[in-house]
Coordinates of C-alpha atoms in Angstrom, one line a residue:
X992 CA 23.7 9.0 0.2
X993 CA 20.4 10.1 -1.2
X994 CA 18.1 13.1 -0.7
X995 CA 14.7 11.6 -1.0
X996 CA 11.1 12.7 -1.3
X997 CA 8.6 10.1 -0.2
X998 CA 5.1 11.1 -1.4
X999 CA 2.3 9.8 0.8
X1000 CA 4.9 9.0 3.4
X1001 CA 2.5 9.5 6.3
X1002 CA 0.2 6.8 5.0
X1003 CA 0.3 3.1 5.4
X1004 CA 2.9 1.8 3.0
X1005 CA 4.7 5.1 2.7
X1006 CA 5.3 5.4 6.4
X1007 CA 6.5 1.8 6.6
X1008 CA 8.9 2.5 3.8
X1009 CA 10.2 5.7 5.6
X1010 CA 10.8 3.6 8.7
X1011 CA 12.5 0.9 6.7
X1012 CA 14.7 3.4 4.8
X1013 CA 15.8 5.1 8.0
X1014 CA 16.9 1.7 9.3
X1015 CA 19.0 0.8 6.2
X1016 CA 20.2 4.3 5.2
X1017 CA 20.3 6.3 8.4
X1018 CA 22.4 9.1 6.8
X1019 CA 20.0 9.8 4.0
X1020 CA 17.7 12.8 4.2
X1021 CA 13.9 12.2 3.8
X1022 CA 11.2 14.7 3.0
X1023 CA 7.7 13.4 3.3
X1024 CA 5.1 15.1 1.2
X1025 CA 1.6 14.2 2.3
X1026 CA -1.7 16.0 2.0
X1027 CA -2.7 14.3 5.3
X1028 CA -6.1 13.1 4.1
X1029 CA -8.1 10.7 6.2
X1030 CA -5.5 8.0 5.6
X1031 CA -2.4 10.1 6.3
X1032 CA -1.4 10.4 9.9
X1033 CA 1.6 12.3 11.3
X1034 CA 1.8 9.9 14.2
X1035 CA 2.8 7.2 11.7
X1036 CA 6.3 8.9 11.6
X1037 CA 6.6 9.4 15.4
X1038 CA 10.1 8.6 16.7
X1039 CA 11.9 9.1 13.4
X1040 CA 14.9 11.4 13.1
X1041 CA 16.0 13.0 9.9
X1042 CA 12.5 13.1 8.4
X1043 CA 10.9 16.4 7.4
X1044 CA 7.1 16.3 7.0
X1045 CA 5.7 18.8 4.5
X1046 CA 1.8 18.9 4.4
X1047 CA 1.0 19.5 0.8
X1048 CA -0.6 18.3 -2.4
X1049 CA 1.3 16.4 -5.1
X1050 CA -0.8 18.3 -7.6
X1051 CA 0.9 21.5 -6.5
X1052 CA 3.7 21.4 -9.1
X1053 CA 5.4 24.6 -7.9
X1054 CA 5.5 23.2 -4.3
X1055 CA 7.1 20.0 -5.6
X1056 CA 9.6 22.0 -7.6
X1057 CA 10.6 24.1 -4.6
X1058 CA 11.1 21.0 -2.4
X1059 CA 13.3 19.4 -5.1
X1060 CA 15.4 22.5 -5.3
X1061 CA 15.5 23.4 -1.6
X1062 CA 16.5 19.9 -0.4
X1063 CA 18.7 18.9 -3.4
X1064 CA 16.4 16.0 -4.0
X1065 CA 17.7 13.2 -6.3
X1066 CA 15.2 10.4 -5.5
X1067 CA 11.4 10.4 -5.5
X1068 CA 9.5 7.4 -4.2
X1069 CA 5.9 7.9 -5.1
X1070 CA 3.3 6.2 -2.9
X1071 CA 0.7 9.0 -2.7
X1072 CA -2.6 7.7 -4.1
X1073 CA -6.2 7.2 -3.5
X1074 CA -6.4 3.4 -3.1
X1075 CA -9.8 2.2 -1.8
X1076 CA -11.7 0.5 -4.6
X1077 CA -15.1 1.1 -2.9
X1078 CA -14.4 4.8 -2.7
X1079 CA -13.4 4.9 -6.3
X1080 CA -16.8 3.4 -7.3
X1081 CA -18.8 6.1 -5.5
X1082 CA -16.4 9.0 -6.1
X1083 CA -14.0 8.4 -9.0
X1084 CA -13.1 12.1 -9.5
X1085 CA -10.6 12.1 -6.5
X1086 CA -8.9 9.1 -8.0
X1087 CA -8.3 10.7 -11.3
X1088 CA -7.1 13.9 -9.7
X1089 CA -4.6 12.3 -7.2
X1090 CA -3.5 9.3 -9.1
X1091 CA -3.3 10.7 -12.7
X1092 CA -3.0 14.5 -12.4
X1093 CA -0.9 14.2 -9.2
X1094 CA 1.6 11.7 -10.8
X1095 CA 1.9 14.0 -13.8
X1096 CA 2.6 16.9 -11.6
X1097 CA 5.5 15.0 -9.9
X1098 CA 6.9 13.9 -13.3
X1099 CA 6.8 17.5 -14.6
X1100 CA 8.7 18.8 -11.6
X1101 CA 11.2 16.0 -11.7
X1102 CA 11.9 16.5 -15.4
X1103 CA 12.4 20.2 -15.0
X1104 CA 14.7 19.8 -12.1
X1105 CA 16.8 16.8 -13.1
X1106 CA 16.8 17.0 -16.9
X1107 CA 16.0 20.5 -18.1
X1108 CA 17.9 22.4 -15.4
X1109 CA 20.0 19.7 -13.8
X1110 CA 21.7 18.4 -17.0
X1111 CA 20.7 14.8 -16.5
X1112 CA 22.4 14.4 -13.1
X1113 CA 21.8 10.9 -11.5
X1114 CA 18.3 10.6 -10.2
X1115 CA 15.5 8.1 -9.7
X1116 CA 11.7 8.4 -9.9
X1117 CA 10.2 5.2 -8.4
X1118 CA 6.5 4.8 -8.9
X1119 CA 4.5 2.4 -6.7
X1120 CA 1.5 0.8 -8.4
X1121 CA -0.8 -2.2 -8.0
X1122 CA -1.5 -5.6 -9.6
X1123 CA -5.1 -4.4 -10.2
X1124 CA -4.0 -2.7 -13.4
X1125 CA -3.9 -6.1 -15.0
X1126 CA -7.6 -6.8 -14.4
X1127 CA -8.8 -10.2 -13.3
X1128 CA -7.8 -13.8 -13.7
X1129 CA -9.7 -17.1 -14.1
X1130 CA -9.0 -19.9 -11.7
X1131 CA -6.5 -21.6 -14.1
X1132 CA -5.0 -18.5 -15.7
X1133 CA -1.3 -17.8 -15.4
X1134 CA -0.3 -15.2 -12.7
X1135 CA 0.2 -11.6 -13.7
X1136 CA 3.7 -10.9 -15.1
X1137 CA 5.3 -7.7 -16.2
X1138 CA 4.1 -8.3 -19.8
X1139 CA 0.5 -9.0 -18.9
X1140 CA -1.7 -6.6 -20.9
X1141 CA -3.4 -3.9 -18.8
X1142 CA -7.1 -4.4 -18.3
X1143 CA -8.2 -2.3 -15.3
X1144 CA -11.8 -2.9 -14.2
X1145 CA -12.4 -0.3 -11.5
X1146 CA -11.9 3.5 -11.5
X1147 CA -9.1 3.0 -9.0
X1148 CA -7.3 0.5 -11.2
X1149 CA -7.9 2.6 -14.3
X1150 CA -6.4 5.7 -12.6
X1151 CA -3.3 3.7 -11.5
X1152 CA -2.9 2.2 -15.0
X1153 CA -3.0 5.8 -16.3
X1154 CA -0.2 6.8 -13.9
X1155 CA 1.9 3.8 -14.9
X1156 CA 1.7 4.8 -18.5
X1157 CA 2.7 8.4 -17.7
X1158 CA 5.8 7.2 -15.9
X1159 CA 6.7 4.9 -18.8
X1160 CA 6.2 7.8 -21.2
X1161 CA 8.4 10.2 -19.3
X1162 CA 11.2 7.6 -19.4
X1163 CA 10.9 6.7 -23.0
X1164 CA 10.2 10.2 -24.3
X1165 CA 12.4 12.4 -22.1
X1166 CA 14.9 9.9 -20.6
X1167 CA 13.7 10.4 -17.0
X1168 CA 15.3 7.6 -14.9
X1169 CA 12.2 5.7 -13.6
X1170 CA 11.3 2.4 -12.2
X1171 CA 7.8 1.1 -11.4
X1172 CA 6.6 -1.7 -9.1
X1173 CA 3.2 -3.4 -9.2
X1174 CA 2.4 -5.0 -5.9
X1175 CA -0.3 -7.3 -4.5
X1176 CA -2.5 -6.8 -1.5
X1177 CA -0.5 -5.3 1.4
X1178 CA -1.2 -5.7 5.1
X1179 CA 0.6 -4.8 8.3
X1180 CA 1.2 -2.0 10.8
X1181 CA -0.3 1.5 10.2
X1182 CA -2.9 0.4 7.7
X1183 CA -6.0 2.6 7.9
X1184 CA -9.0 0.4 9.0
X1185 CA -11.0 0.5 5.8
X1186 CA -9.1 -2.4 4.3
X1187 CA -10.0 -6.0 5.0
X1188 CA -7.3 -7.1 7.6
X1189 CA -7.4 -4.1 10.0
X1190 CA -11.2 -3.5 9.5
X1191 CA -12.0 -7.1 10.4
X1192 CA -9.6 -7.1 13.4
X1193 CA -11.2 -4.0 14.8
X1194 CA -14.7 -5.2 14.0
X1195 CA -14.0 -8.4 15.8
X1196 CA -12.8 -6.5 18.9
X1197 CA -15.9 -4.4 18.9
X1198 CA -18.4 -7.1 18.2
X1199 CA -19.4 -5.7 14.8
X1200 CA -20.2 -7.8 11.7
X1201 CA -17.4 -9.1 9.4
X1202 CA -19.0 -8.4 6.0
X1203 CA -17.7 -10.7 3.3
X1204 CA -18.5 -9.7 -0.3
X1205 CA -20.3 -12.2 -2.5
X1206 CA -19.3 -15.9 -1.9
X1207 CA -16.0 -15.0 -0.3
X1208 CA -14.1 -16.9 -3.0
X1209 CA -12.4 -13.9 -4.6
X1210 CA -8.6 -14.6 -4.5
X1211 CA -5.8 -12.2 -3.7
X1212 CA -2.1 -12.5 -3.2
X1213 CA -1.1 -11.2 0.3
X1214 CA 2.1 -9.3 0.9
X1215 CA 3.3 -8.1 4.2
X1216 CA 4.2 -4.4 4.0
X1217 CA 7.7 -5.0 5.4
X1218 CA 8.5 -7.5 2.6
X1219 CA 7.1 -4.9 0.1
X1220 CA 9.5 -2.2 1.5
X1221 CA 12.5 -4.6 1.2
X1222 CA 11.5 -5.2 -2.4
X1223 CA 11.4 -1.5 -3.2
X1224 CA 14.8 -1.1 -1.6
X1225 CA 16.2 -3.7 -3.9
X1226 CA 14.7 -1.9 -6.9
X1227 CA 16.1 1.4 -5.9
X1228 CA 19.6 -0.1 -5.4
X1229 CA 19.7 -2.5 -8.3
X1230 CA 16.7 -2.2 -10.5
X1231 CA 17.2 -1.5 -14.2
X1232 CA 16.2 2.0 -15.3
X1233 CA 12.9 2.0 -17.2
X1234 CA 11.8 -1.4 -15.9
X1235 CA 8.7 -2.6 -14.1
X1236 CA 8.9 -5.2 -11.3
X1237 CA 6.0 -7.2 -9.9
X1238 CA 6.1 -7.6 -6.1
X1239 CA 4.1 -10.5 -4.6
X1240 CA 3.9 -12.2 -1.2
X1241 CA 3.5 -15.7 -2.7
X1242 CA 0.4 -16.1 -0.6
X1243 CA -2.6 -16.6 -2.9
X1244 CA -5.7 -17.0 -0.7
X1245 CA -9.5 -16.7 -1.1
X1246 CA -11.1 -14.0 1.1
X1247 CA -12.9 -16.4 3.2
X1248 CA -9.7 -18.1 4.2
X1249 CA -8.2 -14.7 5.2
X1250 CA -11.3 -14.0 7.3
X1251 CA -11.0 -17.5 8.9
X1252 CA -7.4 -16.8 9.8
X1253 CA -8.5 -13.5 11.4
X1254 CA -11.2 -15.2 13.5
X1255 CA -8.8 -17.9 14.6
X1256 CA -6.1 -15.4 15.5
X1257 CA -8.4 -13.2 17.6
X1258 CA -9.9 -16.2 19.4
X1259 CA -6.4 -17.5 20.2
X1260 CA -5.2 -14.1 21.4
X1261 CA -8.1 -13.9 23.9
X1262 CA -7.5 -17.4 25.1
X1263 CA -3.9 -16.6 26.2
X1264 CA -4.3 -13.0 27.4
X1265 CA -7.1 -12.5 29.9
X1266 CA -6.7 -8.8 29.9
X1267 CA -8.1 -8.6 26.3
X1268 CA -11.6 -9.5 27.6
X1269 CA -11.5 -6.5 29.9
X1270 CA -10.1 -4.1 27.2
X1271 CA -12.5 -5.3 24.5
X1272 CA -15.7 -6.6 26.3
X1273 CA -17.9 -6.4 23.2
X1274 CA -15.8 -9.0 21.4
X1275 CA -17.4 -12.5 21.2
X1276 CA -14.1 -13.9 22.3
X1277 CA -14.4 -11.9 25.5
X1278 CA -17.4 -14.2 26.4
X1279 CA -15.6 -17.4 25.2
X1280 CA -17.6 -17.4 22.0
X1281 CA -16.2 -17.7 18.5
X1282 CA -15.3 -14.6 16.5
X1283 CA -16.6 -16.5 13.4
X1284 CA -20.2 -15.8 14.5
X1285 CA -19.7 -12.3 13.3
X1286 CA -19.2 -13.4 9.7
X1287 CA -21.9 -12.3 7.3
X1288 CA -22.1 -12.4 3.5
X1289 CA -23.2 -9.2 1.7
X1290 CA -24.0 -8.2 -1.8
X1291 CA -20.9 -8.3 -4.0
X1292 CA -19.1 -5.2 -5.0
X1293 CA -19.6 -3.8 -8.5
X1294 CA -17.1 -5.1 -10.9
X1295 CA -15.4 -7.2 -8.3
X1296 CA -12.3 -8.9 -9.8
X1297 CA -12.3 -12.6 -9.2
X1298 CA -8.6 -13.4 -8.8
X1299 CA -5.3 -11.7 -8.6
X1300 CA -2.0 -13.6 -8.6
X1301 CA 1.6 -12.3 -9.0
X1302 CA 4.5 -13.9 -10.9
X1303 CA 7.4 -12.4 -9.1
X1304 CA 10.1 -14.3 -10.9
X1305 CA 11.6 -11.2 -12.5
X1306 CA 12.4 -9.4 -9.2
X1307 CA 13.6 -12.7 -7.8
X1308 CA 16.0 -13.6 -10.6
X1309 CA 17.3 -10.1 -11.2
X1310 CA 17.4 -8.7 -7.6
X1311 CA 17.2 -11.7 -5.4
X1312 CA 14.0 -10.7 -3.7
X1313 CA 12.1 -13.4 -1.8
X1314 CA 9.3 -12.5 0.7
X1315 CA 10.3 -13.4 4.3
X1316 CA 6.8 -13.9 5.7
X1317 CA 4.0 -16.3 4.9
X1318 CA 0.5 -15.1 5.7
X1319 CA 0.1 -16.9 9.1
X1320 CA 3.3 -15.4 10.4
X1321 CA 2.7 -12.0 8.9
X1322 CA -0.9 -11.9 10.2
X1323 CA 0.1 -12.9 13.7
X1324 CA 2.6 -10.0 13.8
X1325 CA -0.1 -7.7 12.4
X1326 CA -2.7 -8.8 14.9
X1327 CA -0.3 -8.3 17.8
X1328 CA 0.5 -4.8 16.6
X1329 CA -3.2 -3.8 16.4
X1330 CA -4.0 -5.3 19.8
X1331 CA -1.2 -3.2 21.3
X1332 CA -2.0 -0.1 19.2
X1333 CA -5.2 1.4 20.6
X1334 CA -3.5 4.7 21.0
X1335 CA -2.9 4.7 17.2
X1336 CA -6.2 3.5 15.8
X1337 CA -8.7 4.9 18.2
X1338 CA -8.1 8.5 17.3
X1339 CA -8.2 7.5 13.6
X1340 CA -11.6 5.9 14.0
X1341 CA -12.9 8.9 15.9
X1342 CA -11.6 11.3 13.2
X1343 CA -13.1 9.2 10.4
X1344 CA -16.5 9.1 12.2
X1345 CA -16.5 12.9 12.6
X1346 CA -15.7 13.3 8.8
X1347 CA -18.7 11.2 7.7

């Protein structure tokens, strides 16, 4: 039985992990620490028992220390981060503060509680990171492995690389029991609609353009969030202390292929469910037209990495992890969730519009 803090647990991946952990370890106590920024939403945790939501900032070290002490925390799973690359280009300060300073705040509090005061009692600090720390790949380059040199190309990636190094340093210098995972592009339920998959789904439903950066040939590996959560569970239960594990979906696709799958999926959904045309009359599919007519190519993003690919052989060989979903299956489930989830995403869009 664990007493766990999940940072960023009201966000996309964090809330999916909380839901996953409640299902596999229902007796464990979970404290969610989340600043509830635009991407954190208490409704993501609706219906869960045994979860305590604490609105707060990971940079507030005294708060983190109190939570560890008051709840006898022995495990921290650290998702909280600024993650949107476009936002990091226009406003990098927030990324340095949250991703670097915030991670250091958590590490300091954990070291004090578990090592300085706790005498080295069993504990775990798991840090969730990204494949973007490795930089970019050419078309014929080998996929990122755990020994690929870091070469971050965006302020977001640089801030995550910095946090990875801090976690490593706290293990090697102080003996803090840490693990790190670097994952590929996630998609699935509860993802804030600024990322490609939910943004393009909701744009398609409202008849808005589907803006594709550059030539659309930038390649990413796609990982369903449920598979990601299962991988983190395996690391928490069996991962070697001090190690890093890459988590991939095994679905390396160019962006234009992902957009084509979204267009096909939306068209197919409208073809079999006549009520969608009434609910979303602005969608081209509501008039029997192709969603693909909304595609448009826009100026490429600054410093846009060309290709990411994950070598997940380490987590497979050591922990038996294999993703359960290919992209067509995972996307079909995701599309169905968003089509049924207006009560979740409409308030988020309204809140985001008011904040602009």
